[in-house]
Amino acid sequence: MSRQPSDMLPAESPRGPINSRIPDGDNRPRLVCDECGFIHYENPKIVVGAVCLHEDKLLLCRRAIHPRRGYWTLPAGYLELNESTEAGAAREAREEALAEIAIDRLLAVYSIPRISQVQLIYRARLARPDFGVGEESLEVALFGWDDIPWDDIAFPSVHWALAHYRETAHLADFPPFGNPPGATGNY
Amino acid sequence: MSRQPSDMLPAESPRGPINSRIPDGDNRPRLVCDECGFIHYENPKIVVGAVCLHEDKLLLCRRAIHPRRGYWTLPAGYLELNESTEAGAAREAREEALAEIAIDRLLAVYSIPRISQVQLIYRARLARPDFGVGEESLEVALFGWDDIPWDDIAFPSVHWALAHYRETAHLADFPPFGNPPGATGNY
Ligand SMILES: [Zn+2]
Ligand SMILES: [Zn+2]
């Protein structure tokens, strides 16, 4: 991912002469820059990622960046401007795992309201068998289900996506999952 | 919707001493405020909305705001901070159509890269038969399929969502649709 070092976490807080007030014609407080008058709308962020299969193994990346440096995650990150969600998921796999992926279908849509994130996670395959270690990864590897480093997974939603992948591994078609019942992704 | 008057269109451009440059540790130009140093990350926006059914009719709102004032749309708008996508879709129906809805499932995920929008459109029912005209609507009404004002629909994605709703009207379960093949939502 290429946006902020806080992959799968909220953007950093503004640092500037920014105060919260309700702009004219709005109905909620927004962050307004006292100097330039710009309204710093805070918007929920879209994270795109993929569970990538290759010969019955799943591709995971060990994070080289904070938060959760050293823990394993899916290739995933913030959607960029002017990018479709599928293109964004493919870009993240390219950046973090030097992998070209073929997206199959939407696996899940997770909402993590506390950090204002919506995650769109796709089911995909490696389009070529080769991959490598991207700049934001310490290590990239394929794991059979039983070899996944379950105790060292970076984020709850990575657990969710792997479990949801597992439930649909033999299905061609399925509606995407949402959050597991009662789960908010907070930790 | 309560964010900006440009519902289902991009946020307005920043107005301030903001220039484009690549921040340290990033790999793309971002808008940086010369005065406060704040990095105005431009993020894709998430639009949430619903095709709402009541007794075989669909709920549409005639827009009281620009763009496309006077044209018909689904209750939809920008997801707010700390809101799940389902809660956001329900809020939009409440704001624009004074309607309480029961969300059934995800109908579609549309990407509109030119305006950096991802739309999550749900299938829903009215939870109560009453509705009304919200602040941003001129008129709110239920339409049978053949009575939908097809020539006065506000946005391409409203056409897509209605057609996709129609395809699944008798299905309990289905994978969500994406953009119609080749369609980008530009107009
Ligand atoms: Zn500013
Ligand atoms: Zn500023």
Tab-separated table of C-alpha atoms and ligand atoms in Angstrom:
chain	number	residue	atom	x	y	z
A	1	MET	CA	0.000	0.000	0.000
A	2	SER	CA	1.220	3.418	-0.846
A	3	ARG	CA	-0.825	5.932	1.022
A	4	GLN	CA	-0.012	6.093	4.642
A	5	PRO	CA	2.060	3.888	6.929
A	6	SER	CA	-1.073	3.080	8.871
A	7	ASP	CA	-2.345	0.447	6.465
A	8	MET	CA	-5.671	-0.869	7.704
A	9	LEU	CA	-5.705	1.772	10.391
A	10	PRO	CA	-7.092	5.304	10.301
A	11	ALA	CA	-5.307	8.196	8.689
A	12	GLU	CA	-3.270	10.294	11.030
A	13	SER	CA	-4.944	13.240	12.701
A	14	PRO	CA	-4.534	16.636	11.112
A	15	ARG	CA	-1.703	18.747	12.462
A	16	GLY	CA	-2.399	22.399	11.862
A	17	PRO	CA	-4.578	25.277	12.976
A	18	ILE	CA	-7.604	23.149	12.417
A	19	ASN	CA	-10.716	23.428	14.527
A	20	SER	CA	-13.993	21.620	14.588
A	21	ARG	CA	-17.091	23.599	13.647
A	22	ILE	CA	-20.259	23.188	11.619
A	23	PRO	CA	-19.777	24.796	8.200
A	24	ASP	CA	-22.659	26.798	6.690
A	25	GLY	CA	-25.248	24.520	5.189
A	26	ASP	CA	-23.915	21.429	6.887
A	27	ASN	CA	-25.311	19.611	9.893
A	28	ARG	CA	-22.202	18.133	11.477
A	29	PRO	CA	-18.976	19.526	12.827
A	30	ARG	CA	-16.101	19.316	10.359
A	31	LEU	CA	-12.425	20.117	10.673
A	32	VAL	CA	-11.894	23.593	9.264
A	33	CYS	CA	-8.429	25.086	8.690
A	34	ASP	CA	-8.303	28.521	10.380
A	35	GLU	CA	-5.624	29.706	7.994
A	36	CYS	CA	-6.836	28.631	4.611
A	37	GLY	CA	-10.520	28.027	5.310
A	38	PHE	CA	-10.357	24.635	3.710
A	39	ILE	CA	-12.809	22.128	5.093
A	40	HIS	CA	-10.804	19.029	5.868
A	41	TYR	CA	-13.601	16.546	5.332
A	42	GLU	CA	-12.779	13.349	7.032
A	43	ASN	CA	-14.108	10.547	4.984
A	44	PRO	CA	-14.250	6.864	5.641
A	45	LYS	CA	-11.435	5.079	3.883
A	46	ILE	CA	-11.738	2.214	1.463
A	47	VAL	CA	-9.302	-0.642	1.906
A	48	VAL	CA	-9.002	-3.112	-0.955
A	49	GLY	CA	-7.252	-6.441	-0.706
A	50	ALA	CA	-7.305	-10.050	-1.743
A	51	VAL	CA	-7.069	-13.584	-0.481
A	52	CYS	CA	-4.767	-14.966	-3.192
A	53	LEU	CA	-4.663	-18.669	-3.913
A	54	HIS	CA	-1.877	-20.605	-5.609
A	55	GLU	CA	-1.957	-24.410	-5.702
A	56	ASP	CA	-4.063	-24.671	-2.535
A	57	LYS	CA	-1.888	-22.236	-0.680
A	58	LEU	CA	-2.634	-18.669	0.359
A	59	LEU	CA	-0.370	-15.678	-0.065
A	60	LEU	CA	0.471	-13.678	3.040
A	61	CYS	CA	2.830	-10.774	3.646
A	62	ARG	CA	4.741	-10.049	6.832
A	63	ARG	CA	4.503	-6.349	7.524
A	64	ALA	CA	7.638	-4.219	7.380
A	65	ILE	CA	5.753	-1.186	8.646
A	66	HIS	CA	3.854	-0.077	11.678
A	67	PRO	CA	1.338	-0.785	12.998
A	68	ARG	CA	1.700	-4.504	13.554
A	69	ARG	CA	5.189	-4.681	12.057
A	70	GLY	CA	6.310	-8.303	11.866
A	71	TYR	CA	2.770	-9.669	11.726
A	72	TRP	CA	1.179	-11.354	8.749
A	73	THR	CA	-1.502	-9.810	6.606
A	74	LEU	CA	-3.182	-10.042	3.238
A	75	PRO	CA	-1.964	-7.822	0.435
A	76	ALA	CA	-4.279	-4.867	1.070
A	77	GLY	CA	-4.242	-1.113	1.356
A	78	TYR	CA	-6.052	2.096	0.627
A	79	LEU	CA	-7.835	2.541	-2.667
A	80	GLU	CA	-6.275	5.372	-4.661
A	81	LEU	CA	-8.069	8.116	-6.541
A	82	ASN	CA	-9.405	7.197	-9.960
A	83	GLU	CA	-9.007	3.514	-9.322
A	84	SER	CA	-11.618	0.788	-9.432
A	85	THR	CA	-11.737	-1.480	-6.399
A	86	GLU	CA	-10.532	-4.480	-8.419
A	87	ALA	CA	-7.637	-2.491	-9.870
A	88	GLY	CA	-6.733	-1.323	-6.382
A	89	ALA	CA	-6.646	-4.858	-4.992
A	90	ALA	CA	-4.434	-5.943	-7.901
A	91	ARG	CA	-2.112	-2.969	-7.338
A	92	GLU	CA	-1.706	-3.792	-3.676
A	93	ALA	CA	-0.724	-7.389	-4.512
A	94	ARG	CA	1.803	-6.000	-6.997
A	95	GLU	CA	3.243	-3.517	-4.496
A	96	GLU	CA	3.386	-5.687	-1.421
A	97	ALA	CA	4.041	-9.120	-2.904
A	98	LEU	CA	5.317	-8.379	-6.428
A	99	ALA	CA	2.486	-10.634	-7.533
A	100	GLU	CA	0.150	-10.440	-10.488
A	101	ILE	CA	-3.277	-11.652	-9.476
A	102	ALA	CA	-6.440	-12.612	-11.298
A	103	ILE	CA	-9.434	-11.479	-9.305
A	104	ASP	CA	-12.251	-13.969	-9.121
A	105	ARG	CA	-15.020	-12.296	-7.096
A	106	LEU	CA	-15.832	-10.218	-4.044
A	107	LEU	CA	-15.302	-12.279	-0.912
A	108	ALA	CA	-16.327	-9.793	1.761
A	109	VAL	CA	-17.280	-6.260	2.662
A	110	TYR	CA	-16.246	-5.410	6.197
A	111	SER	CA	-17.152	-2.210	8.032
A	112	ILE	CA	-14.885	-1.128	10.858
A	113	PRO	CA	-16.717	1.956	12.124
A	114	ARG	CA	-14.330	2.820	14.940
A	115	ILE	CA	-11.605	3.554	12.434
A	116	SER	CA	-14.009	4.578	9.642
A	117	GLN	CA	-12.884	1.876	7.292
A	118	VAL	CA	-14.705	-0.155	4.700
A	119	GLN	CA	-12.752	-3.130	3.435
A	120	LEU	CA	-13.487	-4.828	0.130
A	121	ILE	CA	-11.677	-8.148	0.049
A	122	TYR	CA	-11.593	-10.186	-3.156
A	123	ARG	CA	-10.943	-13.831	-3.847
A	124	ALA	CA	-8.108	-14.140	-6.352
A	125	ARG	CA	-5.490	-16.444	-7.820
A	126	LEU	CA	-1.884	-15.769	-8.650
A	127	ALA	CA	-1.784	-15.136	-12.385
A	128	ARG	CA	1.898	-16.171	-12.457
A	129	PRO	CA	3.594	-18.449	-9.940
A	130	ASP	CA	6.296	-15.945	-9.032
A	131	PHE	CA	6.075	-13.336	-6.340
A	132	GLY	CA	8.520	-11.483	-4.139
A	133	VAL	CA	9.003	-9.180	-1.202
A	134	GLY	CA	7.613	-5.693	-1.762
A	135	GLU	CA	8.918	-2.582	-0.033
A	136	GLU	CA	6.412	-2.715	2.774
A	137	SER	CA	6.890	-6.407	3.464
A	138	LEU	CA	9.584	-8.260	5.410
A	139	GLU	CA	8.620	-11.587	3.934
A	140	VAL	CA	6.011	-12.937	1.529
A	141	ALA	CA	5.030	-16.592	1.477
A	142	LEU	CA	2.435	-19.152	0.478
A	143	PHE	CA	0.863	-21.116	3.300
A	144	GLY	CA	-1.245	-24.228	3.392
A	145	TRP	CA	-4.234	-23.778	5.707
A	146	ASP	CA	-2.642	-25.618	8.609
A	147	ASP	CA	0.622	-23.738	8.279
A	148	ILE	CA	-0.862	-20.250	8.453
A	149	PRO	CA	0.810	-18.398	11.350
A	150	TRP	CA	-2.472	-17.970	13.194
A	151	ASP	CA	-0.906	-16.465	16.289
A	152	ASP	CA	0.860	-13.797	14.287
A	153	ILE	CA	-1.930	-12.397	12.151
A	154	ALA	CA	-1.890	-8.607	12.003
A	155	PHE	CA	-5.576	-7.653	12.142
A	156	PRO	CA	-8.927	-9.207	13.062
A	157	SER	CA	-10.224	-8.658	9.552
A	158	VAL	CA	-7.414	-10.839	8.179
A	159	HIS	CA	-8.720	-13.649	10.374
A	160	TRP	CA	-12.231	-12.985	9.099
A	161	ALA	CA	-11.192	-12.996	5.457
A	162	LEU	CA	-9.219	-16.218	5.776
A	163	ALA	CA	-12.134	-17.945	7.520
A	164	HIS	CA	-14.580	-16.615	4.943
A	165	TYR	CA	-12.302	-17.740	2.153
A	166	ARG	CA	-12.237	-21.193	3.697
A	167	GLU	CA	-16.052	-21.373	3.788
A	168	THR	CA	-16.313	-20.675	0.080
A	169	ALA	CA	-13.213	-22.447	-1.205
A	170	HIS	CA	-15.353	-24.928	-3.136
A	171	LEU	CA	-18.108	-22.549	-4.221
A	172	ALA	CA	-18.118	-20.855	-7.598
A	173	ASP	CA	-20.679	-18.264	-6.603
A	174	PHE	CA	-21.682	-16.787	-3.285
A	175	PRO	CA	-22.835	-13.516	-1.750
A	176	PRO	CA	-19.991	-11.676	-0.049
A	177	PHE	CA	-19.628	-11.895	3.679
A	178	GLY	CA	-19.950	-9.014	6.078
A	179	ASN	CA	-18.413	-8.745	9.524
A	180	PRO	CA	-18.790	-11.878	11.606
A	181	PRO	CA	-21.863	-11.454	13.859
A	182	GLY	CA	-21.098	-8.955	16.594
A	183	ALA	CA	-17.535	-8.347	15.433
A	184	THR	CA	-16.438	-4.754	14.965
A	185	GLY	CA	-12.755	-5.234	14.199
A	186	ASN	CA	-11.720	-3.261	17.253
A	187	TYR	CA	-8.765	-4.598	19.147
B	1	MET	CA	-27.184	12.858	2.314
B	2	SER	CA	-25.509	15.302	4.567
B	3	ARG	CA	-21.984	15.822	3.393
B	4	GLN	CA	-21.782	17.942	0.319
B	5	PRO	CA	-24.328	19.103	-2.174
B	6	SER	CA	-22.657	17.041	-4.852
B	7	ASP	CA	-24.272	13.758	-3.884
B	8	MET	CA	-22.935	10.985	-6.102
B	9	LEU	CA	-20.438	13.397	-7.590
B	10	PRO	CA	-16.899	14.198	-6.459
B	11	ALA	CA	-16.118	16.465	-3.547
B	12	GLU	CA	-15.310	20.011	-4.462
B	13	SER	CA	-11.690	20.934	-5.078
B	14	PRO	CA	-9.725	22.402	-2.217
B	15	ARG	CA	-9.593	26.198	-2.091
B	16	GLY	CA	-6.541	27.342	-0.195
B	17	PRO	CA	-2.784	27.686	-0.461
B	18	ILE	CA	-2.571	24.050	-1.345
B	19	ASN	CA	0.031	22.692	-3.714
B	20	SER	CA	0.765	19.307	-5.113
B	21	ARG	CA	4.001	17.632	-4.056
B	22	ILE	CA	5.252	14.223	-2.995
B	23	PRO	CA	5.457	14.076	0.813
B	24	ASP	CA	8.472	12.368	2.420
B	25	GLY	CA	8.077	8.624	2.364
B	26	ASP	CA	5.271	8.671	-0.150
B	27	ASN	CA	5.373	7.837	-3.831
B	28	ARG	CA	2.637	10.037	-5.257
B	29	PRO	CA	1.946	13.737	-5.300
B	30	ARG	CA	-0.505	14.820	-2.635
B	31	LEU	CA	-2.144	18.143	-1.907
B	32	VAL	CA	-0.162	19.831	0.858
B	33	CYS	CA	-1.351	22.992	2.594
B	34	ASP	CA	1.448	25.565	2.497
B	35	GLU	CA	0.136	27.273	5.585
B	36	CYS	CA	-0.646	24.477	7.975
B	37	GLY	CA	1.423	21.670	6.483
B	38	PHE	CA	-1.557	19.375	6.537
B	39	ILE	CA	-1.556	16.738	3.832
B	40	HIS	CA	-4.986	16.887	2.250
B	41	TYR	CA	-5.171	13.258	1.226
B	42	GLU	CA	-7.740	12.897	-1.428
B	43	ASN	CA	-9.458	9.627	-0.910
B	44	PRO	CA	-12.042	7.863	-2.949
B	45	LYS	CA	-15.481	8.388	-1.490
B	46	ILE	CA	-17.914	5.715	-0.434
B	47	VAL	CA	-21.525	6.200	-1.460
B	48	VAL	CA	-24.119	4.045	0.265
B	49	GLY	CA	-27.692	3.683	-0.893
B	50	ALA	CA	-30.598	1.325	-1.315
B	51	VAL	CA	-33.180	0.095	-3.745
B	52	CYS	CA	-36.172	0.079	-1.383
B	53	LEU	CA	-39.168	-2.081	-2.089
B	54	HIS	CA	-42.680	-1.653	-0.762
B	55	GLU	CA	-45.530	-3.785	-2.117
B	56	ASP	CA	-43.832	-4.325	-5.479
B	57	LYS	CA	-43.001	-0.674	-5.850
B	58	LEU	CA	-39.647	1.045	-5.587
B	59	LEU	CA	-38.885	4.206	-3.670
B	60	LEU	CA	-37.312	7.076	-5.577
B	61	CYS	CA	-36.484	10.644	-4.609
B	62	ARG	CA	-36.536	13.665	-6.870
B	63	ARG	CA	-33.443	15.714	-6.140
B	64	ALA	CA	-33.833	19.180	-4.642
B	65	ILE	CA	-30.115	19.858	-4.984
B	66	HIS	CA	-27.527	20.161	-7.686
B	67	PRO	CA	-26.246	18.349	-9.603
B	68	ARG	CA	-29.187	16.859	-11.459
B	69	ARG	CA	-31.762	18.822	-9.506
B	70	GLY	CA	-35.255	17.677	-10.491
B	71	TYR	CA	-34.108	14.221	-11.533
B	72	TRP	CA	-34.938	10.989	-9.770
B	73	THR	CA	-32.491	8.982	-7.734
B	74	LEU	CA	-32.240	6.320	-5.066
B	75	PRO	CA	-31.836	7.377	-1.463
B	76	ALA	CA	-28.027	7.439	-1.359
B	77	GLY	CA	-25.152	9.577	-0.208
B	78	TYR	CA	-21.712	9.643	1.343
B	79	LEU	CA	-20.878	7.291	4.165
B	80	GLU	CA	-20.067	9.216	7.327
B	81	LEU	CA	-17.208	8.641	9.739
B	82	ASN	CA	-17.715	5.833	12.251
B	83	GLU	CA	-20.648	4.424	10.347
B	84	SER	CA	-21.102	0.951	8.937
B	85	THR	CA	-22.180	0.787	5.317
B	86	GLU	CA	-25.586	-0.655	6.247
B	87	ALA	CA	-26.166	2.047	8.850
B	88	GLY	CA	-25.199	4.671	6.278
B	89	ALA	CA	-27.667	3.370	3.711
B	90	ALA	CA	-30.415	3.363	6.342
B	91	ARG	CA	-29.511	6.923	7.395
B	92	GLU	CA	-29.708	8.163	3.818
B	93	ALA	CA	-33.202	6.685	3.414
B	94	ARG	CA	-34.182	8.402	6.661
B	95	GLU	CA	-32.738	11.758	5.601
B	96	GLU	CA	-33.905	11.860	2.020
B	97	ALA	CA	-37.186	9.973	2.199
B	98	LEU	CA	-38.084	10.001	5.915
B	99	ALA	CA	-38.224	6.241	5.538
B	100	GLU	CA	-37.174	3.469	7.866
B	101	ILE	CA	-35.775	0.612	5.849
B	102	ALA	CA	-34.840	-2.986	6.563
B	103	ILE	CA	-31.736	-3.888	4.634
B	104	ASP	CA	-31.829	-7.277	2.990
B	105	ARG	CA	-28.451	-7.724	1.288
B	106	LEU	CA	-25.800	-6.099	-0.863
B	107	LEU	CA	-27.114	-5.608	-4.391
B	108	ALA	CA	-24.101	-4.057	-6.082
B	109	VAL	CA	-20.659	-2.543	-5.735
B	110	TYR	CA	-19.993	0.021	-8.440
B	111	SER	CA	-16.657	1.725	-9.077
B	112	ILE	CA	-16.731	5.081	-10.804
B	113	PRO	CA	-13.017	5.812	-11.131
B	114	ARG	CA	-13.312	9.145	-12.920
B	115	ILE	CA	-14.935	10.657	-9.863
B	116	SER	CA	-13.172	8.324	-7.396
B	117	GLN	CA	-16.358	6.854	-6.062
B	118	VAL	CA	-17.258	3.414	-4.820
B	119	GLN	CA	-20.968	2.840	-4.435
B	120	LEU	CA	-22.405	0.139	-2.199
B	121	ILE	CA	-26.071	-0.304	-3.036
B	122	TYR	CA	-28.253	-2.520	-0.884
B	123	ARG	CA	-31.561	-4.240	-1.495
B	124	ALA	CA	-34.046	-3.203	1.182
B	125	ARG	CA	-37.707	-2.999	2.147
B	126	LEU	CA	-39.602	-0.233	3.828
B	127	ALA	CA	-39.859	-1.208	7.474
B	128	ARG	CA	-42.972	0.987	7.835
B	129	PRO	CA	-45.292	2.015	5.010
B	130	ASP	CA	-44.913	5.727	5.620
B	131	PHE	CA	-42.301	7.979	4.124
B	132	GLY	CA	-42.014	11.645	3.252
B	133	VAL	CA	-40.038	14.333	1.553
B	134	GLY	CA	-36.614	14.927	3.104
B	135	GLU	CA	-34.759	18.238	2.956
B	136	GLU	CA	-32.773	17.327	-0.123
B	137	SER	CA	-35.748	15.969	-2.038
B	138	LEU	CA	-38.479	17.744	-4.014
B	139	GLU	CA	-40.664	14.696	-4.096
B	140	VAL	CA	-40.509	11.087	-2.900
B	141	ALA	CA	-42.669	8.381	-4.400
B	142	LEU	CA	-43.166	4.673	-4.931
B	143	PHE	CA	-43.145	3.488	-8.525
B	144	GLY	CA	-44.163	0.259	-10.165
B	145	TRP	CA	-41.526	-0.883	-12.660
B	146	ASP	CA	-43.376	0.426	-15.689
B	147	ASP	CA	-44.054	3.777	-14.073
B	148	ILE	CA	-40.442	4.584	-13.203
B	149	PRO	CA	-39.560	7.921	-14.822
B	150	TRP	CA	-36.846	6.364	-16.960
B	151	ASP	CA	-36.106	9.526	-18.904
B	152	ASP	CA	-35.566	11.530	-15.756
B	153	ILE	CA	-33.140	9.358	-13.827
B	154	ALA	CA	-30.318	11.364	-12.252
B	155	PHE	CA	-27.261	9.129	-12.701
B	156	PRO	CA	-26.160	6.115	-14.750
B	157	SER	CA	-25.595	4.097	-11.582
B	158	VAL	CA	-29.259	4.550	-10.650
B	159	HIS	CA	-30.168	2.882	-13.940
B	160	TRP	CA	-27.713	0.087	-13.177
B	161	ALA	CA	-29.040	-0.487	-9.685
B	162	LEU	CA	-32.663	-0.589	-10.809
B	163	ALA	CA	-31.820	-3.068	-13.584
B	164	HIS	CA	-29.764	-5.180	-11.203
B	165	TYR	CA	-32.562	-5.103	-8.667
B	166	ARG	CA	-34.937	-6.327	-11.353
B	167	GLU	CA	-32.669	-9.267	-12.212
B	168	THR	CA	-32.659	-10.482	-8.628
B	169	ALA	CA	-36.174	-9.584	-7.549
B	170	HIS	CA	-37.091	-13.248	-7.130
B	171	LEU	CA	-33.756	-14.471	-5.751
B	172	ALA	CA	-33.085	-14.842	-2.049
B	173	ASP	CA	-29.333	-15.021	-2.452
B	174	PHE	CA	-26.960	-13.750	-5.103
B	175	PRO	CA	-23.486	-12.297	-5.491
B	176	PRO	CA	-23.556	-8.530	-5.821
B	177	PHE	CA	-23.257	-6.959	-9.218
B	178	GLY	CA	-20.428	-4.765	-10.383
B	179	ASN	CA	-20.538	-2.164	-13.133
B	180	PRO	CA	-22.312	-3.345	-16.263
B	181	PRO	CA	-19.647	-4.595	-18.710
B	182	GLY	CA	-17.730	-1.653	-20.126
B	183	ALA	CA	-19.709	0.935	-18.182
B	184	THR	CA	-17.749	3.508	-16.199
B	185	GLY	CA	-20.546	5.754	-15.000
B	186	ASN	CA	-19.123	8.734	-16.842
B	187	TYR	CA	-21.612	10.938	-18.564
C	1	ZN	ZN	-5.128	24.537	4.779
C	2	ZN	ZN	-4.717	23.636	6.357
